[in-house]
Short mmCIF file of C-alpha atoms and ligand atoms in Angstrom, two decimals:
data_model
loop_
_atom_site.label_atom_id
_atom_site.label_comp_id
_atom_site.label_asym_id
_atom_site.label_seq_id
_atom_site.Cartn_x
_atom_site.Cartn_y
_atom_site.Cartn_z
CA UNK A 1 93.89 91.39 149.78
CA UNK A 2 97.56 91.80 149.02
CA UNK A 3 99.66 90.14 146.32
CA UNK A 4 102.76 90.87 144.29
CA UNK A 5 101.16 90.67 140.83
CA UNK A 6 97.45 91.20 140.10
CA UNK A 7 96.48 89.57 136.81
CA UNK A 8 93.23 90.48 135.04
CA UNK A 9 91.87 87.69 132.80
CA UNK A 10 92.20 83.90 132.87
CA UNK A 11 92.87 83.24 129.20
CA UNK A 12 96.10 81.56 128.08
CA UNK A 13 98.08 84.75 128.85
CA UNK A 14 96.82 85.32 132.42
CA UNK A 15 96.87 81.68 133.51
CA UNK A 16 100.30 80.93 132.08
CA UNK A 17 101.78 84.10 133.59
CA UNK A 18 100.41 83.21 137.01
CA UNK A 19 101.87 79.70 136.68
CA UNK A 20 105.31 80.92 135.50
CA UNK A 21 105.45 83.43 138.38
CA UNK A 22 104.52 80.69 140.85
CA UNK A 23 107.41 78.55 139.54
CA UNK A 24 109.67 81.52 140.37
CA UNK A 25 108.25 82.00 143.86
CA UNK A 26 106.26 85.12 142.92
CA UNK A 27 102.70 85.51 144.23
CA UNK A 28 99.78 86.47 142.00
CA UNK A 29 95.99 86.66 142.03
CA UNK A 30 94.04 86.09 138.80
CA UNK A 31 90.64 87.76 138.33
CA UNK A 32 88.32 86.34 135.66
CA UNK A 33 84.87 87.66 134.72
CA UNK A 34 83.52 84.33 133.41
CA UNK A 35 82.97 81.00 135.19
CA UNK A 36 85.49 78.16 135.18
CA UNK A 37 83.06 76.00 133.16
CA UNK A 38 82.75 78.75 130.54
CA UNK A 39 86.46 79.39 130.03
CA UNK A 40 87.08 75.64 129.83
CA UNK A 41 84.43 75.21 127.12
CA UNK A 42 85.13 78.18 124.81
CA UNK A 43 86.33 76.88 121.45
CA UNK A 44 89.07 79.04 119.95
CA UNK A 45 92.59 78.35 118.74
CA UNK A 46 94.06 75.03 117.73
CA UNK A 47 97.62 75.45 116.49
CA UNK A 48 100.61 75.65 118.84
CA UNK A 49 104.05 76.65 117.56
CA UNK A 50 107.00 74.58 118.68
CA UNK A 51 108.18 77.50 120.87
CA UNK A 52 104.78 77.51 122.63
CA UNK A 53 104.97 73.74 123.17
CA UNK A 54 108.49 74.12 124.62
CA UNK A 55 107.35 76.83 127.05
CA UNK A 56 104.38 74.71 128.22
CA UNK A 57 106.56 71.58 128.51
CA UNK A 58 109.31 73.39 130.44
CA UNK A 59 106.69 74.84 132.78
CA UNK A 60 105.47 71.31 133.60
CA UNK A 61 102.03 71.74 132.01
CA UNK A 62 102.68 69.96 128.71
CA UNK A 63 102.02 66.30 129.59
CA UNK A 64 98.48 66.07 128.17
CA UNK A 65 99.44 68.22 125.17
CA UNK A 66 102.27 65.80 124.39
CA UNK A 67 100.06 62.73 124.87
CA UNK A 68 96.89 63.97 123.13
CA UNK A 69 98.04 66.74 120.77
CA UNK A 70 98.74 65.85 117.15
CA UNK A 71 102.17 66.76 115.81
CA UNK A 72 101.90 68.08 112.22
CA UNK A 73 104.96 68.23 109.95
CA UNK A 74 103.28 69.99 107.05
CA UNK A 75 100.26 71.95 105.81
CA UNK A 76 98.58 72.04 102.42
CA UNK A 77 97.66 75.00 100.23
CA UNK A 78 94.77 74.30 97.84
CA UNK A 79 93.79 76.38 94.82
CA UNK A 80 92.69 75.87 91.19
CA UNK A 81 91.55 72.34 92.05
CA UNK A 82 95.01 71.22 93.22
CA UNK A 83 96.55 70.63 96.65
CA UNK A 84 100.21 71.44 97.38
CA UNK A 85 102.09 70.31 100.49
CA UNK A 86 104.38 72.68 102.39
CA UNK A 87 106.76 70.44 104.33
CA UNK A 88 107.26 72.49 107.49
CA UNK A 89 109.74 70.10 109.09
CA UNK A 90 111.91 69.64 106.02
CA UNK A 91 112.02 73.40 105.38
CA UNK A 92 112.53 74.55 109.00
CA UNK A 93 113.40 71.53 111.17
CA UNK A 94 110.31 72.38 113.26
CA UNK A 95 106.69 71.26 113.55
CA UNK A 96 103.38 72.46 115.01
CA UNK A 97 100.94 70.73 117.35
CA UNK A 98 97.17 70.78 117.02
CA UNK A 99 95.90 70.89 120.60
CA UNK A 100 92.80 72.98 121.40
CA UNK A 101 93.16 76.20 123.38
CA UNK A 102 90.46 75.16 125.87
CA UNK A 103 92.53 72.06 126.72
CA UNK A 104 95.55 74.32 127.39
CA UNK A 105 93.22 76.37 129.62
CA UNK A 106 92.12 73.21 131.52
CA UNK A 107 95.75 72.16 132.05
CA UNK A 108 96.71 75.62 133.36
CA UNK A 109 93.66 75.94 135.64
CA UNK A 110 94.41 72.48 137.06
CA UNK A 111 98.05 73.46 137.72
CA UNK A 112 97.08 76.73 139.46
CA UNK A 113 94.42 75.02 141.56
CA UNK A 114 96.76 72.14 142.51
CA UNK A 115 99.24 74.75 143.78
CA UNK A 116 96.45 76.52 145.73
CA UNK A 117 96.86 79.51 143.43
CA UNK A 118 94.32 82.31 143.84
CA UNK A 119 92.06 82.22 140.82
CA UNK A 120 88.78 84.10 141.28
CA UNK A 121 86.00 83.45 138.76
CA UNK A 122 82.87 85.49 137.99
CA UNK A 123 84.28 88.78 139.24
CA UNK A 124 82.71 92.04 138.00
CA UNK A 125 83.29 95.80 138.11
CA UNK A 126 87.06 95.50 137.81
CA UNK A 127 88.72 98.93 138.16
CA UNK A 128 92.38 99.90 138.23
CA UNK A 129 93.78 102.66 140.45
CA UNK A 130 97.23 104.17 140.98
CA UNK A 131 98.99 102.48 138.06
CA UNK A 132 101.40 105.43 137.95
CA UNK A 133 102.45 104.67 141.56
CA UNK A 134 104.42 101.72 142.98
CA UNK A 135 101.33 100.60 144.89
CA UNK A 136 98.57 100.08 142.31
CA UNK A 137 95.22 98.66 143.41
CA UNK A 138 92.45 96.73 141.70
CA UNK A 139 88.86 97.09 142.87
CA UNK A 140 86.28 94.42 141.94
CA UNK A 141 83.13 92.64 143.07
CA UNK A 142 83.23 88.95 143.90
CA UNK A 143 80.32 86.90 145.27
CA UNK A 144 78.39 90.09 145.92
CA UNK A 145 81.15 91.78 147.96
CA UNK A 146 83.21 94.78 146.86
CA UNK A 147 86.88 93.82 147.28
CA UNK A 148 90.29 95.39 146.66
CA UNK A 149 93.72 93.98 145.84
CA UNK A 150 96.90 95.87 146.66
CA UNK A 151 99.74 94.81 144.38
CA UNK A 152 103.17 95.79 143.06
CA UNK A 153 102.11 95.28 139.43
CA UNK A 154 98.88 94.92 137.45
CA UNK A 155 98.97 92.84 134.28
CA UNK A 156 96.16 93.20 131.73
CA UNK A 157 95.50 89.79 130.16
CA UNK A 158 91.80 90.48 129.62
CA UNK A 159 91.60 90.21 125.86
CA UNK A 160 90.52 92.72 123.22
CA UNK A 161 87.30 93.80 125.02
CA UNK A 162 88.83 94.05 128.51
CA UNK A 163 89.16 97.00 130.89
CA UNK A 164 92.94 97.29 131.18
CA UNK A 165 93.84 98.77 127.78
CA UNK A 166 91.25 101.58 128.23
CA UNK A 167 92.92 102.28 131.63
CA UNK A 168 96.20 103.17 129.88
CA UNK A 169 96.95 106.92 129.73
CA UNK A 170 95.98 108.37 126.34
CA UNK A 171 99.05 110.55 126.06
CA UNK A 172 101.75 108.89 123.97
CA UNK A 173 99.48 106.03 122.83
CA UNK A 174 99.54 104.88 119.26
CA UNK A 175 97.11 102.29 117.93
CA UNK A 176 97.47 100.56 114.56
CA UNK A 177 94.46 98.89 113.02
CA UNK A 178 93.12 97.19 109.92
CA UNK A 179 89.71 95.59 109.58
CA UNK A 180 88.83 93.12 106.85
CA UNK A 181 85.40 93.07 105.24
CA UNK A 182 84.93 89.38 106.02
CA UNK A 183 84.84 86.92 108.89
CA UNK A 184 85.19 83.17 109.46
CA UNK A 185 82.29 80.78 109.92
CA UNK A 186 83.61 77.99 112.19
CA UNK A 187 82.01 74.59 112.77
CA UNK A 188 82.77 71.55 114.89
CA UNK A 189 81.84 68.27 113.21
CA UNK A 190 81.49 64.77 114.57
CA UNK A 191 83.53 62.79 112.03
CA UNK A 192 86.98 61.40 111.40
CA UNK A 193 89.54 63.93 110.06
CA UNK A 194 89.34 64.40 106.29
CA UNK A 195 93.06 65.03 106.06
CA UNK A 196 96.15 64.29 108.15
CA UNK A 197 97.27 67.90 107.79
CA UNK A 198 95.58 71.30 107.74
CA UNK A 199 94.34 72.48 104.33
CA UNK A 200 94.21 76.22 103.60
CA UNK A 201 92.09 76.68 100.45
CA UNK A 202 91.75 79.70 98.19
CA UNK A 203 88.65 79.68 95.94
CA UNK A 204 86.68 82.30 94.05
CA UNK A 205 83.73 81.66 96.42
CA UNK A 206 86.07 82.45 99.34
CA UNK A 207 88.62 80.91 101.71
CA UNK A 208 88.11 77.56 103.50
CA UNK A 209 90.20 75.77 106.14
CA UNK A 210 90.19 72.11 107.12
CA UNK A 211 91.55 71.52 110.62
CA UNK A 212 91.09 68.83 113.25
CA UNK A 213 90.50 68.52 116.96
CA UNK A 214 90.51 64.82 117.85
CA UNK A 215 90.32 61.51 115.93
CA UNK A 216 86.51 61.93 115.99
CA UNK A 217 86.08 65.71 115.69
CA UNK A 218 86.92 68.05 112.80
CA UNK A 219 87.25 71.84 112.94
CA UNK A 220 86.28 73.53 109.66
CA UNK A 221 86.12 77.21 108.72
CA UNK A 222 85.00 79.20 105.69
CA UNK A 223 85.12 82.89 104.83
CA UNK A 224 81.76 84.63 105.36
CA UNK A 225 80.13 88.01 105.83
CA UNK A 226 80.97 89.03 109.43
CA UNK A 227 77.44 90.45 109.82
CA UNK A 228 75.82 87.14 108.78
CA UNK A 229 74.09 84.97 111.37
CA UNK A 230 74.60 81.24 112.03
CA UNK A 231 70.81 80.69 111.77
CA UNK A 232 71.03 81.59 108.08
CA UNK A 233 73.20 78.54 107.51
CA UNK A 234 71.48 75.14 107.47
CA UNK A 235 73.79 72.12 107.62
CA UNK A 236 73.07 71.40 103.93
CA UNK A 237 74.02 74.93 102.93
CA UNK A 238 77.28 74.68 104.92
CA UNK A 239 78.26 71.37 103.30
CA UNK A 240 77.38 72.69 99.85
CA UNK A 241 79.64 75.69 100.41
CA UNK A 242 82.52 73.66 101.83
CA UNK A 243 82.42 71.10 98.99
CA UNK A 244 82.34 73.89 96.40
CA UNK A 245 85.36 75.65 97.91
CA UNK A 246 87.37 72.50 98.62
CA UNK A 247 86.64 70.64 95.38
CA UNK A 248 89.80 69.38 93.72
CA UNK A 249 90.99 67.27 90.83
CA UNK A 250 92.22 64.24 92.77
CA UNK A 251 88.79 63.19 94.06
CA UNK A 252 89.50 64.13 97.70
CA UNK A 253 86.38 65.29 99.58
CA UNK A 254 85.83 66.71 103.06
CA UNK A 255 84.12 64.18 105.40
CA UNK A 256 80.62 65.18 106.44
CA UNK A 257 79.22 64.51 109.91
CA UNK A 258 76.93 65.95 112.57
CA UNK A 259 77.62 69.67 113.02
CA UNK A 260 77.43 70.39 116.76
CA UNK A 261 78.71 73.94 116.96
CA UNK A 262 78.58 76.96 114.66
CA UNK A 263 80.06 80.41 115.22
CA UNK A 264 81.14 83.50 113.27
CA UNK A 265 84.22 85.54 114.12
CA UNK A 266 85.27 88.92 112.74
CA UNK A 267 88.79 89.57 111.53
CA UNK A 268 91.09 92.44 112.38
CA UNK A 269 94.72 93.36 112.73
CA UNK A 270 95.39 95.59 115.75
CA UNK A 271 98.38 96.70 117.81
CA UNK A 272 98.24 99.14 120.73
CA UNK A 273 101.48 100.70 121.94
CA UNK A 274 103.17 101.08 124.33
CA UNK A 275 102.27 97.84 126.14
CA UNK A 276 103.15 99.31 129.53
CA UNK A 277 102.65 102.42 131.61
CA UNK A 278 103.94 102.75 135.16
CA UNK A 279 103.03 99.51 136.91
CA UNK A 280 100.43 98.37 134.32
CA UNK A 281 101.53 95.95 131.58
CA UNK A 282 99.39 94.47 128.79
CA UNK A 283 99.83 90.99 127.29
CA UNK A 284 98.11 88.92 124.59
CA UNK A 285 94.87 90.01 122.90
CA UNK A 286 94.57 92.95 125.34
CA UNK A 287 97.40 94.59 123.36
CA UNK A 288 97.15 93.10 119.88
CA UNK A 289 94.93 91.08 117.56
CA UNK A 290 95.79 89.15 114.41
CA UNK A 291 93.38 87.68 111.87
CA UNK A 292 93.33 83.92 112.56
CA UNK A 293 94.75 82.82 109.17
CA UNK A 294 98.33 82.53 110.47
CA UNK A 295 97.26 80.78 113.72
CA UNK A 296 99.34 83.22 115.75
CA UNK A 297 97.08 84.76 118.44
CA UNK A 298 97.54 82.31 121.30
CA UNK A 299 101.21 81.85 120.44
CA UNK A 300 101.76 85.60 120.79
CA UNK A 301 99.93 85.63 124.13
CA UNK A 302 102.30 82.91 125.35
CA UNK A 303 105.44 84.67 124.12
CA UNK A 304 104.35 87.99 125.71
CA UNK A 305 103.90 86.47 129.16
CA UNK A 306 107.10 84.47 128.83
CA UNK A 307 108.93 87.82 128.42
CA UNK A 308 106.96 89.44 131.26
CA UNK A 309 107.70 86.56 133.64
CA UNK A 310 111.42 87.00 132.95
CA UNK A 311 111.15 90.74 133.65
CA UNK A 312 109.26 90.21 136.91
CA UNK A 313 111.69 87.50 137.98
CA UNK A 314 114.60 89.90 137.39
CA UNK A 315 112.76 92.61 139.37
CA UNK A 316 112.04 90.42 142.39
CA UNK A 317 115.18 88.26 142.48
CA UNK A 318 117.91 90.59 141.18
CA UNK A 319 116.41 93.98 142.00
CA UNK A 320 116.82 95.14 138.39
CA UNK A 321 114.20 96.61 136.07
CA UNK A 322 115.82 96.76 132.64
CA UNK A 323 113.90 93.75 131.31
CA UNK A 324 110.61 95.24 132.47
CA UNK A 325 111.55 98.59 130.95
CA UNK A 326 112.40 96.85 127.67
CA UNK A 327 109.22 94.72 127.61
CA UNK A 328 107.29 96.66 124.94
CA UNK A 329 110.27 96.84 122.57
CA UNK A 330 111.11 93.15 122.99
CA UNK A 331 107.49 91.98 122.62
CA UNK A 332 106.77 94.19 119.61
CA UNK A 333 109.54 92.61 117.52
CA UNK A 334 107.70 89.30 117.51
CA UNK A 335 104.26 90.88 117.42
CA UNK A 336 104.95 92.90 114.24
CA UNK A 337 106.42 89.84 112.55
CA UNK A 338 103.28 87.85 113.39
CA UNK A 339 101.05 90.77 112.33
CA UNK A 340 102.85 90.85 108.99
CA UNK A 341 102.53 87.08 108.45
CA UNK A 342 98.85 86.95 109.47
CA UNK A 343 98.03 89.87 107.16
CA UNK A 344 99.99 88.22 104.33
CA UNK A 345 98.32 84.78 104.74
CA UNK A 346 94.94 86.52 104.92
CA UNK A 347 95.64 88.53 101.76
CA UNK A 348 96.96 85.48 99.91
CA UNK A 349 94.00 83.22 100.63
CA UNK A 350 90.79 85.28 100.96
CA UNK A 351 88.39 86.76 98.44
CA UNK A 352 88.40 90.55 98.54
CA UNK A 353 85.16 91.80 96.96
CA UNK A 354 86.81 95.09 95.94
CA UNK A 355 89.81 93.37 94.27
CA UNK A 356 90.33 94.32 90.62
CA UNK A 357 90.82 91.63 87.97
CA UNK A 358 94.52 92.54 88.05
CA UNK A 359 94.73 92.05 91.82
CA UNK A 360 93.04 88.64 91.50
CA UNK A 361 95.66 87.53 88.98
CA UNK A 362 98.42 88.81 91.30
CA UNK A 363 96.98 86.71 94.14
CA UNK A 364 96.94 83.58 91.97
CA UNK A 365 100.48 84.26 90.70
CA UNK A 366 101.70 84.68 94.28
CA UNK A 367 100.16 81.34 95.26
CA UNK A 368 101.92 79.70 92.28
CA UNK A 369 105.20 81.28 93.46
CA UNK A 370 104.77 79.98 97.02
CA UNK A 371 104.14 76.39 95.91
CA UNK A 372 106.82 76.33 93.22
CA UNK A 373 109.65 78.28 94.84
CA UNK A 374 111.49 76.63 97.72
CA UNK A 375 112.57 80.07 98.93
CA UNK A 376 108.98 81.35 99.18
CA UNK A 377 107.72 78.10 100.70
CA UNK A 378 110.53 78.33 103.28
CA UNK A 379 109.53 81.88 104.19
CA UNK A 380 105.93 80.74 104.73
CA UNK A 381 107.07 77.71 106.75
CA UNK A 382 109.44 79.74 108.98
CA UNK A 383 106.69 82.19 109.82
CA UNK A 384 104.08 79.47 110.32
CA UNK A 385 106.14 77.43 112.80
CA UNK A 386 107.32 80.64 114.48
CA UNK A 387 111.02 80.30 113.68
CA UNK A 388 111.68 84.01 114.27
P1 FAD B 401 91.68 85.71 125.93
O1 FAD B 401 91.81 84.29 125.57
O2 FAD B 401 90.67 86.54 125.23
O3 FAD B 401 91.42 85.77 127.50
C1 FAD B 401 91.01 86.95 128.15
C2 FAD B 401 90.20 86.57 129.39
O4 FAD B 401 89.93 87.76 130.13
C3 FAD B 401 88.87 85.93 129.04
O5 FAD B 401 88.72 84.71 129.73
C4 FAD B 401 87.84 86.99 129.49
O6 FAD B 401 86.64 86.41 129.97
C5 FAD B 401 88.59 87.72 130.59
N1 FAD B 401 88.14 89.10 130.82
C6 FAD B 401 87.74 90.02 129.91
N2 FAD B 401 87.42 91.17 130.51
C7 FAD B 401 87.61 90.98 131.84
C8 FAD B 401 87.45 91.81 132.99
N3 FAD B 401 87.02 93.07 132.88
N4 FAD B 401 87.73 91.30 134.19
C9 FAD B 401 88.18 90.02 134.32
N5 FAD B 401 88.36 89.18 133.27
C10 FAD B 401 88.08 89.66 132.05
N6 FAD B 401 95.55 81.63 118.05
C11 FAD B 401 96.55 80.74 117.80
O7 FAD B 401 97.65 80.93 118.32
N7 FAD B 401 96.39 79.65 116.99
C12 FAD B 401 95.19 79.40 116.39
O8 FAD B 401 95.05 78.37 115.72
C13 FAD B 401 94.12 80.33 116.61
N8 FAD B 401 92.91 80.13 116.07
C14 FAD B 401 91.86 80.91 116.45
C15 FAD B 401 90.61 80.59 115.96
C16 FAD B 401 89.51 81.34 116.36
C17 FAD B 401 88.17 80.97 115.83
C18 FAD B 401 89.67 82.45 117.26
C19 FAD B 401 88.50 83.26 117.73
C20 FAD B 401 90.93 82.77 117.75
C21 FAD B 401 92.03 82.01 117.35
N9 FAD B 401 93.30 82.28 117.83
C22 FAD B 401 94.34 81.45 117.51
C23 FAD B 401 93.52 83.43 118.73
C24 FAD B 401 93.55 83.05 120.21
O9 FAD B 401 92.38 82.34 120.55
C25 FAD B 401 93.69 84.32 121.08
O10 FAD B 401 94.73 85.10 120.55
C26 FAD B 401 93.98 83.99 122.55
O11 FAD B 401 92.82 83.52 123.19
C27 FAD B 401 94.51 85.20 123.32
O12 FAD B 401 94.68 84.85 124.67
P2 FAD B 401 94.57 85.95 125.82
O13 FAD B 401 94.83 85.23 127.10
O14 FAD B 401 95.40 87.13 125.48
O15 FAD B 401 93.07 86.49 125.75
C1 DHB B 402 92.83 76.56 113.52
C2 DHB B 402 92.67 77.92 113.63
C3 DHB B 402 93.42 78.76 112.84
O1 DHB B 402 93.29 80.08 112.94
C4 DHB B 402 94.33 78.25 111.92
O2 DHB B 402 95.04 79.10 111.14
C5 DHB B 402 94.49 76.88 111.83
C6 DHB B 402 93.74 76.04 112.63
C7 DHB B 402 92.01 75.68 114.37
O3 DHB B 402 91.18 76.21 115.13
O4 DHB B 402 92.17 74.46 114.30
#
């Protein structure tokens, strides 16, 4: 098989890149290790920045997002039994949309399939060769047959556990990493939203987050031990924990309902540089991870491939490579800003078991500053909506 751009991974990064290239008349093949049903059912992110919405809209894949997504003009911070609204739109002129990642995936898969794009599911044994040449190849197995793609470029969009980052030469690599001693327990609940806007709650028992999915489904999270197991958490225990962490003085309570999905995710901050070597480029979670508190992961994946698509377009249509050469530097500006914000939101809102009494008071004082100082609230809002 021959194509211009071989893309590994059909997450938001890989699918959107393939679609953006198609709009520019550039051919690609996407290889995905899971099935279409699986990628369309995996529950992950929910919050899209305005910049992400604009990119999806301009690429012609935003119709369902605009019709079914919920535009949010603010978020709430809850602590010490009180809730405080951060008015994102008033402070920044921008908003966010809650529209699930797997719906974005469905929209992108539908667009690629409608355009007869080559999207191969359930591939295995993906191997990269010759990335330091102008004719890299990708070997893989599909439907029992060993196959090979010859391409001009290989783009690694295969997430944190993929094969493309390990294929980068070790010389000159620098990784940056921080792990947190906690994770998030996430549930999906059949019930009406408890709140019109997301609530990020700090409590001595640990962080909790109230989010939504649809008018009949809520998405709730609470800080947990990353080594814990969902089977240790009965529905009653979960509700007890959520009520304790979200209790407040105005009588507001989270709506209970049937819990139909439970999962635990670990939290880390991670950046691997450079994001390119020869004809191999990395995008999205393959190159960097943020803890989910700032809701930045999918938005970064989208902004990476937006940059890459511009670089590839310049390469193919103008015969110039400066945008491709500058990809890592351009992408990292945004990535480090999002890393900073996600680390800061995580530090502000979670319980750190090793925190001294002094550090706990500093955390509470910082929360008071954010909700009482317009300058600090504006900084949070600008970072949250992605106005950078
Ligand atoms: P992925 O979505 O991980 O896609 C990679 C794809 O590559 C996968 O489909 C995988 O199967 C495939 N793959 C892996 N290895 C191979 C291989 N060897 N060969 C072929 N294919 C392979 N982000 C936000 O922006 N906002 C949020 O609100 C938010 N909330 C989150 C909540 C949770 C609970 C979690 C877990 C994440 C959240 N994120 C959020 C982060 C976001 O989901 C990720 O950052 C995003 O999925 C990254 O997209 P990606 O395309 O880079 O990688
Ligand atoms: C959701 C996830 C996040 O990481 C976040 O910060 C806000 C909302 C969600 O899945 O709805």
